[in-house]
Coordinates of C-alpha atoms in Angstrom, one line a residue:
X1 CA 70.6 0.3 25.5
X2 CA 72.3 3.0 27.9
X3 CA 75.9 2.0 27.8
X4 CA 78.5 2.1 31.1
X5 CA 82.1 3.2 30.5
X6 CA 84.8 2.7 32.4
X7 CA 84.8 3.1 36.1
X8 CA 85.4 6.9 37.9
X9 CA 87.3 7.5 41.4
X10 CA 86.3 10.5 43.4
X11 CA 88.5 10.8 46.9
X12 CA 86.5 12.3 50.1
X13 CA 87.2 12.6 53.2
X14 CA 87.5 8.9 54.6
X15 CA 88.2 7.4 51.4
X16 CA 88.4 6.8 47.7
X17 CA 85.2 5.9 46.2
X18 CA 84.6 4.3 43.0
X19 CA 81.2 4.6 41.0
X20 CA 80.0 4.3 37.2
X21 CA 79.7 6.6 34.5
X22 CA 76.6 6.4 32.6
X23 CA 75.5 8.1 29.1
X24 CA 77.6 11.1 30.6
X25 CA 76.8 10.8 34.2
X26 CA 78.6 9.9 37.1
X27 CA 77.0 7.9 39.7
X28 CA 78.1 7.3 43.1
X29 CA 75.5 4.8 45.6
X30 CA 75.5 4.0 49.0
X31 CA 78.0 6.4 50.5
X32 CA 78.3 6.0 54.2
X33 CA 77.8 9.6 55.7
X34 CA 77.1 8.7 58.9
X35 CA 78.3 5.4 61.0
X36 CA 76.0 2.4 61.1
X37 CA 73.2 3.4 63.7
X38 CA 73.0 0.0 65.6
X39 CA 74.9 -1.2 68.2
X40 CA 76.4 1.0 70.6
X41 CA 75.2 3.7 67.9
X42 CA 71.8 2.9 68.6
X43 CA 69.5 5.3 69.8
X44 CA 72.0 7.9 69.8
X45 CA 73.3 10.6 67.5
X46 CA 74.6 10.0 64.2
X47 CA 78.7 9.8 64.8
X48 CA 80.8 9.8 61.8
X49 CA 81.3 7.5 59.1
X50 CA 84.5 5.3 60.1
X51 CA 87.4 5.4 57.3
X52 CA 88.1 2.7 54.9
X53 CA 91.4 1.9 53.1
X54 CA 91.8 1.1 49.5
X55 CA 88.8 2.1 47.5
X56 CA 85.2 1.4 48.1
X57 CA 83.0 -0.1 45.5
X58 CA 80.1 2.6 45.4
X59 CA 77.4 1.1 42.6
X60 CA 75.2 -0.4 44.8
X61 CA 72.4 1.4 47.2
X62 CA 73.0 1.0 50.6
X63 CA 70.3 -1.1 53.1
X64 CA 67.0 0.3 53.7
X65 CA 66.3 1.5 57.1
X66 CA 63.6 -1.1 58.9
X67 CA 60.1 -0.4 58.3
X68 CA 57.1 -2.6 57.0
X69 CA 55.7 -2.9 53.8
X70 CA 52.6 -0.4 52.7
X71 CA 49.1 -2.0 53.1
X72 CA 45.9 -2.0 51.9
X73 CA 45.5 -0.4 49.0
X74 CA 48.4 2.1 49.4
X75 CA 50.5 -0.7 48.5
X76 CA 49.0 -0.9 45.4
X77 CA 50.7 2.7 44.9
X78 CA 53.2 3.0 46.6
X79 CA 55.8 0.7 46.0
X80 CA 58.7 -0.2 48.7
X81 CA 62.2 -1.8 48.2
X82 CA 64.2 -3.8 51.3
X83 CA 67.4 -3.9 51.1
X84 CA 69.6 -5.9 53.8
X85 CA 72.1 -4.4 56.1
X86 CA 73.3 -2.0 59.2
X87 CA 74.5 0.6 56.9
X88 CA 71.6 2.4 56.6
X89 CA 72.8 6.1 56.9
X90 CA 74.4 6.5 53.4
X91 CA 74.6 9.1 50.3
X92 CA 73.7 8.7 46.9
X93 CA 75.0 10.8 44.1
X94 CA 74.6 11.7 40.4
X95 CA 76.7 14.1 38.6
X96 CA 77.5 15.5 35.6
X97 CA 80.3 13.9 33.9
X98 CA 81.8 17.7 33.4
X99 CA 80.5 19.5 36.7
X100 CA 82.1 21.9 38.3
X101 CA 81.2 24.4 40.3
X102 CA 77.4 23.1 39.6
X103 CA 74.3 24.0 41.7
X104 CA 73.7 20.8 44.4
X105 CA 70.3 19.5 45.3
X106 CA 69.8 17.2 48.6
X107 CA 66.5 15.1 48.0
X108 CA 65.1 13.6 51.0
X109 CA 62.3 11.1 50.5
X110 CA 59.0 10.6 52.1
X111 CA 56.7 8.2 54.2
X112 CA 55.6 9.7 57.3
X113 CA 58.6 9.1 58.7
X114 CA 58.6 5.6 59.1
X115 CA 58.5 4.0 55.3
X116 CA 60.5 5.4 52.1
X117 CA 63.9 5.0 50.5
X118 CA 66.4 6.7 48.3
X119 CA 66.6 3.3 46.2
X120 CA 63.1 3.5 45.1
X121 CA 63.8 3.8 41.2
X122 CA 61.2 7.0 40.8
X123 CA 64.0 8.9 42.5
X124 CA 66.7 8.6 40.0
X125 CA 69.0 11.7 39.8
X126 CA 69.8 10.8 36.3
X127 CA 67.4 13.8 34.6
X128 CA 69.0 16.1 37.3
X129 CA 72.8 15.3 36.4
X130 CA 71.6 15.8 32.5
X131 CA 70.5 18.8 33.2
X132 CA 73.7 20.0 34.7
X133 CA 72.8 19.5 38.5
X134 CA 74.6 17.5 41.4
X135 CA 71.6 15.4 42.4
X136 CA 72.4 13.8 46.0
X137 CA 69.6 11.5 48.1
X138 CA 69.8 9.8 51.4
X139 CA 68.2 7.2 53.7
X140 CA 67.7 8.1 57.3
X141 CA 66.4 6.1 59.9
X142 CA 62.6 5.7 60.3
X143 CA 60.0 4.9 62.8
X144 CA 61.0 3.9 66.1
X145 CA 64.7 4.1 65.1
X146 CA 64.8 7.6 63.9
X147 CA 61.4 9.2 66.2
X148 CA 60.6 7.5 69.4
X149 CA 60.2 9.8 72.3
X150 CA 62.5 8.1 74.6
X151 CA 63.0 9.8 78.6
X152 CA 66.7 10.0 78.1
X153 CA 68.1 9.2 74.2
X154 CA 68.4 12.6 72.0
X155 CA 65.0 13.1 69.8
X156 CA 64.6 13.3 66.0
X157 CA 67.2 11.0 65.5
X158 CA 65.9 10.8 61.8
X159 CA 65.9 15.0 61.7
X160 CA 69.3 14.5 63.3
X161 CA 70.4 11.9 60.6
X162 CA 69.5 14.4 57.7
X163 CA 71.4 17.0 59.4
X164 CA 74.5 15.0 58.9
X165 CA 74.0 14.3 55.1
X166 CA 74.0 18.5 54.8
X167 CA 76.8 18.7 56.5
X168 CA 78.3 15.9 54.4
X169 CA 77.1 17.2 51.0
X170 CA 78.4 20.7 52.0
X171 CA 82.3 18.8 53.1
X172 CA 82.5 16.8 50.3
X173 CA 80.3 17.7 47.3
X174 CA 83.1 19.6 45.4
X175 CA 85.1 16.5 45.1
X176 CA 81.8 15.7 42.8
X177 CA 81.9 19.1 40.9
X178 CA 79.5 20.5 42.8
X179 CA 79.1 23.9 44.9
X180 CA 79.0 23.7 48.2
X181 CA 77.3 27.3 48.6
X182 CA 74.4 26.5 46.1
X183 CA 73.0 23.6 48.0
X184 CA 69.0 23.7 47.5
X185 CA 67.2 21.2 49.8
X186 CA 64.0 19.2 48.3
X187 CA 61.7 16.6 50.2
X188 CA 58.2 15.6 49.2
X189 CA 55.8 15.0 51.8
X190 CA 57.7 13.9 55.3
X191 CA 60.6 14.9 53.4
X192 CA 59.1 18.3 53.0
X193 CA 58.5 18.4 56.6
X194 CA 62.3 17.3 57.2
X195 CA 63.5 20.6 54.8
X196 CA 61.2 22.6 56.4
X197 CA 63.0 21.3 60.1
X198 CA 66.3 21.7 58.7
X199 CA 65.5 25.7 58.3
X200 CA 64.6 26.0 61.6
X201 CA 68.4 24.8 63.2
X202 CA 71.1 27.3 62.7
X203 CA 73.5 24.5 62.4
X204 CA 71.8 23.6 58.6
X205 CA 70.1 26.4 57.8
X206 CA 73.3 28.9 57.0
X207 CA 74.3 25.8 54.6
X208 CA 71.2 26.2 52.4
X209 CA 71.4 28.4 49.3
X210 CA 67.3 27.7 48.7
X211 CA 64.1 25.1 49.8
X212 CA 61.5 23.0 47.9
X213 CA 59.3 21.6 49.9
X214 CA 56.5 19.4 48.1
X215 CA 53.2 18.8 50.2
X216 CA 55.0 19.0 53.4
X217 CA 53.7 19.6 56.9
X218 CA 54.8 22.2 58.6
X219 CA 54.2 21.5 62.5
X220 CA 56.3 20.1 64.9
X221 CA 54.6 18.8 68.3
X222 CA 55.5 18.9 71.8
X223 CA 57.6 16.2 73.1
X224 CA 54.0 15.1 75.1
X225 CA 51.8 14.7 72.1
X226 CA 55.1 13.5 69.7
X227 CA 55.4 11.1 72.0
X228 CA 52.2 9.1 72.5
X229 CA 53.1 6.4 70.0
X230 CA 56.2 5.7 71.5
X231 CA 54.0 5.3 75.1
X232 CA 52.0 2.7 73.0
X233 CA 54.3 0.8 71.5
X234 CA 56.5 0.5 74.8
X235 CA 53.3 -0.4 76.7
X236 CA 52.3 -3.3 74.1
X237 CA 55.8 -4.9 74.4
X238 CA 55.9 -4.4 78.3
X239 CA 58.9 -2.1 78.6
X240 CA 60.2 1.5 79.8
X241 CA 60.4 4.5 77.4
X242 CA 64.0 5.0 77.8
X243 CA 66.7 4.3 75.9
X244 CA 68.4 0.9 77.1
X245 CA 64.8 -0.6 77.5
X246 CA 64.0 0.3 73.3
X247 CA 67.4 -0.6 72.7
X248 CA 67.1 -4.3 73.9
X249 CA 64.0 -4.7 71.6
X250 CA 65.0 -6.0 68.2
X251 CA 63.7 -3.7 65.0
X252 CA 61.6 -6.5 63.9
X253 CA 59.7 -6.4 67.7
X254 CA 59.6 -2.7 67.0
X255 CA 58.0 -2.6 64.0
X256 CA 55.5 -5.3 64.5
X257 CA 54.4 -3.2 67.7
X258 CA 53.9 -0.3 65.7
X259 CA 52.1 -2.6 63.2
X260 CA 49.6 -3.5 66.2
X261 CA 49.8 0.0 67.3
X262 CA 48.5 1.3 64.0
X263 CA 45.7 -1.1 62.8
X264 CA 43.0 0.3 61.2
X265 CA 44.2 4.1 61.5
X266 CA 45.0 6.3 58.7
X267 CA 47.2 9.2 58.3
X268 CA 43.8 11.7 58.9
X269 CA 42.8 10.2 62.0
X270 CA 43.4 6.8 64.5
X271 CA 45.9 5.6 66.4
X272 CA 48.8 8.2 66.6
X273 CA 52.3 8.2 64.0
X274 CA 55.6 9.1 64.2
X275 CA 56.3 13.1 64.6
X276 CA 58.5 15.8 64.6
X277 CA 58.9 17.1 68.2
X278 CA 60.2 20.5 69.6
X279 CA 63.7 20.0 71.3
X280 CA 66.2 23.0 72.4
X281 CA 69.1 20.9 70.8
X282 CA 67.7 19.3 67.4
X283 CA 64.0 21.5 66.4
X284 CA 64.2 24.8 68.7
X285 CA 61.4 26.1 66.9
X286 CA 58.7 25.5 64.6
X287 CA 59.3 24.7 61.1
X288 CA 56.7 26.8 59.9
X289 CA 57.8 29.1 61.5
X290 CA 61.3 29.0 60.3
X291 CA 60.2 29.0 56.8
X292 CA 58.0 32.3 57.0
X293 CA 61.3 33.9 58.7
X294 CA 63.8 31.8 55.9
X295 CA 65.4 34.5 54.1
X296 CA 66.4 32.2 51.4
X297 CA 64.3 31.4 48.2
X298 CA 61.3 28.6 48.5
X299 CA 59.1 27.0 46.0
X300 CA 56.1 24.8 48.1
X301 CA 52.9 23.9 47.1
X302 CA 50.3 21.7 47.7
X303 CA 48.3 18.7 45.4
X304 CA 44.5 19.7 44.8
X305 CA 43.3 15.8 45.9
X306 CA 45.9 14.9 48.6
X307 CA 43.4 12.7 51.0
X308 CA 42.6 10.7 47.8
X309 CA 46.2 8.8 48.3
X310 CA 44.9 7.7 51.8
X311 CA 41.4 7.5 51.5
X312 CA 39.7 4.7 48.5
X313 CA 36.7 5.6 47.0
X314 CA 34.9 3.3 49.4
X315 CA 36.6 4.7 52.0
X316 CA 35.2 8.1 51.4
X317 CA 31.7 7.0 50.3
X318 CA 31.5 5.7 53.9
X319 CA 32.0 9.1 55.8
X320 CA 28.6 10.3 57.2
X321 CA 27.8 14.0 58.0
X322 CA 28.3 12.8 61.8
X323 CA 32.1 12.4 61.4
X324 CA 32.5 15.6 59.3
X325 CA 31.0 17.1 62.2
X326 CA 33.1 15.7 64.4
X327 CA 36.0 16.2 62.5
X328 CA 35.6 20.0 62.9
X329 CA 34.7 19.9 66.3
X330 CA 37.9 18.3 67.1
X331 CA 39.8 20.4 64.4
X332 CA 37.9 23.8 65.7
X333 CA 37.1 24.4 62.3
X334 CA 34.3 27.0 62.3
X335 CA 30.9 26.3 60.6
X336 CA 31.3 28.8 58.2
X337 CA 34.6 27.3 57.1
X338 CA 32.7 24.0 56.2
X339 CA 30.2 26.3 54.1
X340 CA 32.5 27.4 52.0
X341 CA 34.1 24.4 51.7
X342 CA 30.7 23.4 50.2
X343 CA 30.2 26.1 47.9
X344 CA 33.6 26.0 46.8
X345 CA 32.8 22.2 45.7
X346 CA 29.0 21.5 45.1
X347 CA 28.9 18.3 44.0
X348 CA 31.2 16.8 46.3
X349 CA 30.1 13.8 49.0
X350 CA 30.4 14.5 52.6
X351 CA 33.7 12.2 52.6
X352 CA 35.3 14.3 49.7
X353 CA 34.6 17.7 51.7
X354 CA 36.0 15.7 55.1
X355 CA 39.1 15.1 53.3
X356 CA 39.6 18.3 52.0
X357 CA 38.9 20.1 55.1
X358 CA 41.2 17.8 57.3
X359 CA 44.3 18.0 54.5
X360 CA 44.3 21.7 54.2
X361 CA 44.2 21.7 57.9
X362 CA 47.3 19.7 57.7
X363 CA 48.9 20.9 54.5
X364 CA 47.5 23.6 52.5
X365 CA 46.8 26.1 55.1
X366 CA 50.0 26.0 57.0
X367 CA 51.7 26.5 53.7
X368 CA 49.7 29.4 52.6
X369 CA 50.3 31.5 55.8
X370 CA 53.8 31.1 56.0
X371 CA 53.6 31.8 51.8
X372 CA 51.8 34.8 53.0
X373 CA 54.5 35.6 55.8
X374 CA 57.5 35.4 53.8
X375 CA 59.5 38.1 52.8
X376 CA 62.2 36.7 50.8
X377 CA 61.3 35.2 47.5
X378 CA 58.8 32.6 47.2
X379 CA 57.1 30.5 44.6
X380 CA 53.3 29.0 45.2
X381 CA 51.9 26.2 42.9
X382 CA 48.9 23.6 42.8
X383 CA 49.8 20.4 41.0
X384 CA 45.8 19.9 39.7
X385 CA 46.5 16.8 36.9
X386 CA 44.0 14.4 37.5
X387 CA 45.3 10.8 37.3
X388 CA 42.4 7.8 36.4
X389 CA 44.0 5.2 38.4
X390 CA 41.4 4.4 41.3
X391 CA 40.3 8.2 40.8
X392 CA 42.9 9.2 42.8
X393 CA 42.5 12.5 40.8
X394 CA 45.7 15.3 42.0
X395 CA 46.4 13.0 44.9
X396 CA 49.2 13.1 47.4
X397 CA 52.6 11.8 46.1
X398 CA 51.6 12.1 42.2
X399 CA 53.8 14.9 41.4
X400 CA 56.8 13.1 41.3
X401 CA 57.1 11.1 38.3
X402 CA 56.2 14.7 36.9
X403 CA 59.3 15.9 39.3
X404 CA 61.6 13.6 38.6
X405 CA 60.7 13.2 34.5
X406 CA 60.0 9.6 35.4
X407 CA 56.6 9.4 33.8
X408 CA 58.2 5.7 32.0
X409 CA 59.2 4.5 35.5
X410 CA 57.1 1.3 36.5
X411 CA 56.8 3.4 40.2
X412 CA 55.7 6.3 39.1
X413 CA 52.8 4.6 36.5
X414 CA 51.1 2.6 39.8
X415 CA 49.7 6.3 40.0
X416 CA 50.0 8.2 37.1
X417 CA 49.0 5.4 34.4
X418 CA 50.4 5.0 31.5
X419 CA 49.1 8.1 29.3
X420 CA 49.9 10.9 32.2
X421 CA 51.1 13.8 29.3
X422 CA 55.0 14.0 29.2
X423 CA 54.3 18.0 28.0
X424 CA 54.0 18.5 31.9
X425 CA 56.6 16.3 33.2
X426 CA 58.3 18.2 30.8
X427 CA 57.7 21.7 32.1
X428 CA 57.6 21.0 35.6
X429 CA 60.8 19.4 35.9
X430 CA 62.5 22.5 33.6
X431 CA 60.9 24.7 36.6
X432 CA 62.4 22.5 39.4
X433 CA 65.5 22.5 37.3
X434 CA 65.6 26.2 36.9
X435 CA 64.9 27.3 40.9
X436 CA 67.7 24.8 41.7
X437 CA 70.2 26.4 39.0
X438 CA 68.7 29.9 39.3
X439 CA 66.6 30.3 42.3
X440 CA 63.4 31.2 40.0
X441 CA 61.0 28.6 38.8
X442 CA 59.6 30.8 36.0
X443 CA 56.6 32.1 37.4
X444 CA 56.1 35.4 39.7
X445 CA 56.5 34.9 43.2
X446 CA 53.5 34.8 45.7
X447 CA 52.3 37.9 46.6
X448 CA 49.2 40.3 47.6
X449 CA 47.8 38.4 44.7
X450 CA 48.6 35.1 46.5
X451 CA 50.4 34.2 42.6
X452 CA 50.7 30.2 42.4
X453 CA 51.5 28.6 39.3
X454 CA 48.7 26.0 38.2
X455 CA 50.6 22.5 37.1
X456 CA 47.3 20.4 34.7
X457 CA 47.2 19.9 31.4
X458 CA 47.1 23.4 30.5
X459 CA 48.7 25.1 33.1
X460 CA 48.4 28.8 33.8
X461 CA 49.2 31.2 36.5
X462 CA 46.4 32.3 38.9
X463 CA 45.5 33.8 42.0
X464 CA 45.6 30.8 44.6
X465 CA 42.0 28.9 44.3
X466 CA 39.3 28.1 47.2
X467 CA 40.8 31.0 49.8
X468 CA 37.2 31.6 51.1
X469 CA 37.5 28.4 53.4
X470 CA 40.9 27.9 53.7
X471 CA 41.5 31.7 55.4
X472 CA 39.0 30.3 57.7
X473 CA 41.2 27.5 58.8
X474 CA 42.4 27.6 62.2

């Protein structure tokens, strides 16, 4: 049974906070780094945390930002945790009981956008601290809190919010033991997309010693197309798109409109989801571009099944040459793009080649040419393990118990089952380990060869598979 000692006291900025040392590791939760975004807040900017007196308790996660539940069969999956409260905006940290001067990692969470948490028990920092790594994660507000595409509140207020947890990790993480100038940021899927963001403002980007950015898209929108959900939702509950019209709607209204607003779509196509949007003050540019031009280390890649998270077996089986044709026509994916996809994978079903075609549009692609455009050190892998569970196969999302070393955690087996092999949680967390320590995973970097490190059961390192289509990609 893991034993807790006695308590620790780290002093920052606007207080003295008091967390738990565990088997050698201090852990600090629910860190306010930003004030509570309701209220007067609301809508607006994150402002700073207010200062306490005395010393705060700090073993307990901080409340979940609103958002519904998963559903369908996602939620069989993909867990979710709601936790009550206005203090939303808050820090997590683990560190090692001795650190100083230790590399930092800020993990930001996914859920496109508008579902996730820090608290989720998958992302544990614990194997990070072991391994001599200040491990720090952070809520930020979702949905129509953190993305609506109002006519006169700032945008990306979620963007915005993770903004502020950089600049608090890089103000206070030394109290912690950790270095402020070897801050590496990681996010998985809309967290990806969130790192990738955070390289393209110059505010956040000169505080980032290196990236990892896990199945992460790579495109902002224009306030016009970012913005269409927020049209819907506001026209469902009869109100304005501006700020004190949204702001007089409770969350709960909010998210119920988005819940009408949604049914029946899924992340590949349907109604239209919370994005990132180009803004002169918070996203001047786009991320992928800011990642080709990043003249810091990066280690991105791509799962081999991603649309298998969102699309059930039955789901796929449904798919008719009719909507693959559509799909392409509305994608502009060229003919002979869709051949190769074909030869690439013979005995694939028209739904399977849909879903590969429309995710590597999304995902893989995008990736690849800023890989490609890079200059500065880079590091390309595949994560091709195939899990049994509902033959999700290499799906979106089932990297992280391998991440995180978290194969045992209850979260992680709703994907991965209960014999995923601990050899490659094993190696791949060493290799996230070792780019955040030493800025090299352990494999050569991506280059004319298009070098990407194969994550399976036997792993290898290989030129990057099925180019023929994906160059094709528009």
């Amino acid at each position: 049974m893991t034993s807790v000692s006695d308590a620790v006291e780290v002093r920052l900025s606007p207080g003295t906070v008091r967390g738990e040392e565990i088997a050698g590791v201090h852990r600090f939760l629910g860190i306010p780094y930003a004030a509570a975004p309701f209220g007067e807040n609301r809508f607006r900017s994150p402002q700073p945390a207010p200062a306490w007196e005395g010393v705060r308790t700090a073993t307990a996660f901080g409340a979940t930002a609103p958002q519904s539940p998963y559903g369908g069969a996602t939620a069989e999956l993909l867990g979710s945790v709601r936790i009550e409260g206005d203090e939303i905006l808050t820090a997590n940290v683990w560190a090692p009981s001795s650190a100083s001067g230790a590399p930092v990692v800020l993990w930001i969470h996914g859920g496109a956008l508008e579902r996730g948490t820090a608290a989720l028990t998958i992302y544990d920092g614990t194997p990070f601290a072991r391994a001599g790594i200040v491990f720090v994660s952070i809520n930020y507000r979702l949905g129509a809190e953190g993305f609506s595409v109002l006519d006169d509140a700032p945008r990306n207020l979620g963007l915005q919010d993770a903004a502020a947890a950089l600049r608090w990790v890089h103000r206070e993480i030394a109290a912690f033991g950790g270095d402020p100038a070897r801050i590496t940021l990681m996010g998985e899927s809309a967290g990806g997309a969130l790192v990738a963001a955070l390289l393209a403002r110059d505010d956040t980007r000169e505080r980032v010693a290196g990236a990892i950015i896990q199945s992460g898209p790579l495109d902002a929108q224009t306030p016009q197309k970012g913005g269409r959900v927020t049209a819907q939702v506001a026209r469902l509950l009869g109100v304005g798109t501006d700020r004190a019209s949204f702001a007089a709607v409770s969350p709960e209204r909010l998210l119920d409109a988005r819940r009408r607003q949604s049914a029946g779509s899924s992340p590949l196509g349907g109604a239209p989801g919370y994005q990132l949007v180009i803004d002169p003050e918070t996203l001047p540019r786009q991320p992928r571009e800011a990642v080709a031009d990043a003249g810091i280390p990066v280690l991105i890649g791509t799962n081999t099944d991603e649309y298998r998270l969102w699309f059930p077996p039955e789901s796929l089986a449904e798919i008719r040459p009719a909507k693959l044709l559509l799909a392409r026509l509305a994608l502009r994916i060229p003919g002979r793009a869709v051949r190769a996809y074909r030869a690439d994978a013979p005995g694939a079903s028209t739904g399977e080649n849909f879903g590969q075609l429309a995710t590597d549009v999304l995902l893989r692609a995008p990736m690849t040419r800023a890989a490609r455009a890079r200059r500065s050190p880079t590091y390309v892998y595949e994560f091709a393990w195939r899990s049994r569970i509902r033959d999700l196969r290499a799906a979106h999302a089932l990297e992280l118990g391998f991440v995180f070393d978290a194969l045992s955690d209850p979260e992680s087996q709703r994907m991965t089952g209960p014999e995923a092999p601990q050899e490659l949680a094993d190696e791949m967390h060493s290799a996230w380990v070792r780019f955040i320590r030493e800025q090299d995973p352990g494999w050569r970097a991506f280059d004319e060869r298009r070098t990407t490190r194969l994550f399976d059961a036997a792993s290898a390192t290989v030129p990057q598979r099925r180019t023929s289509g994906l160059d094709l990609l528009p």
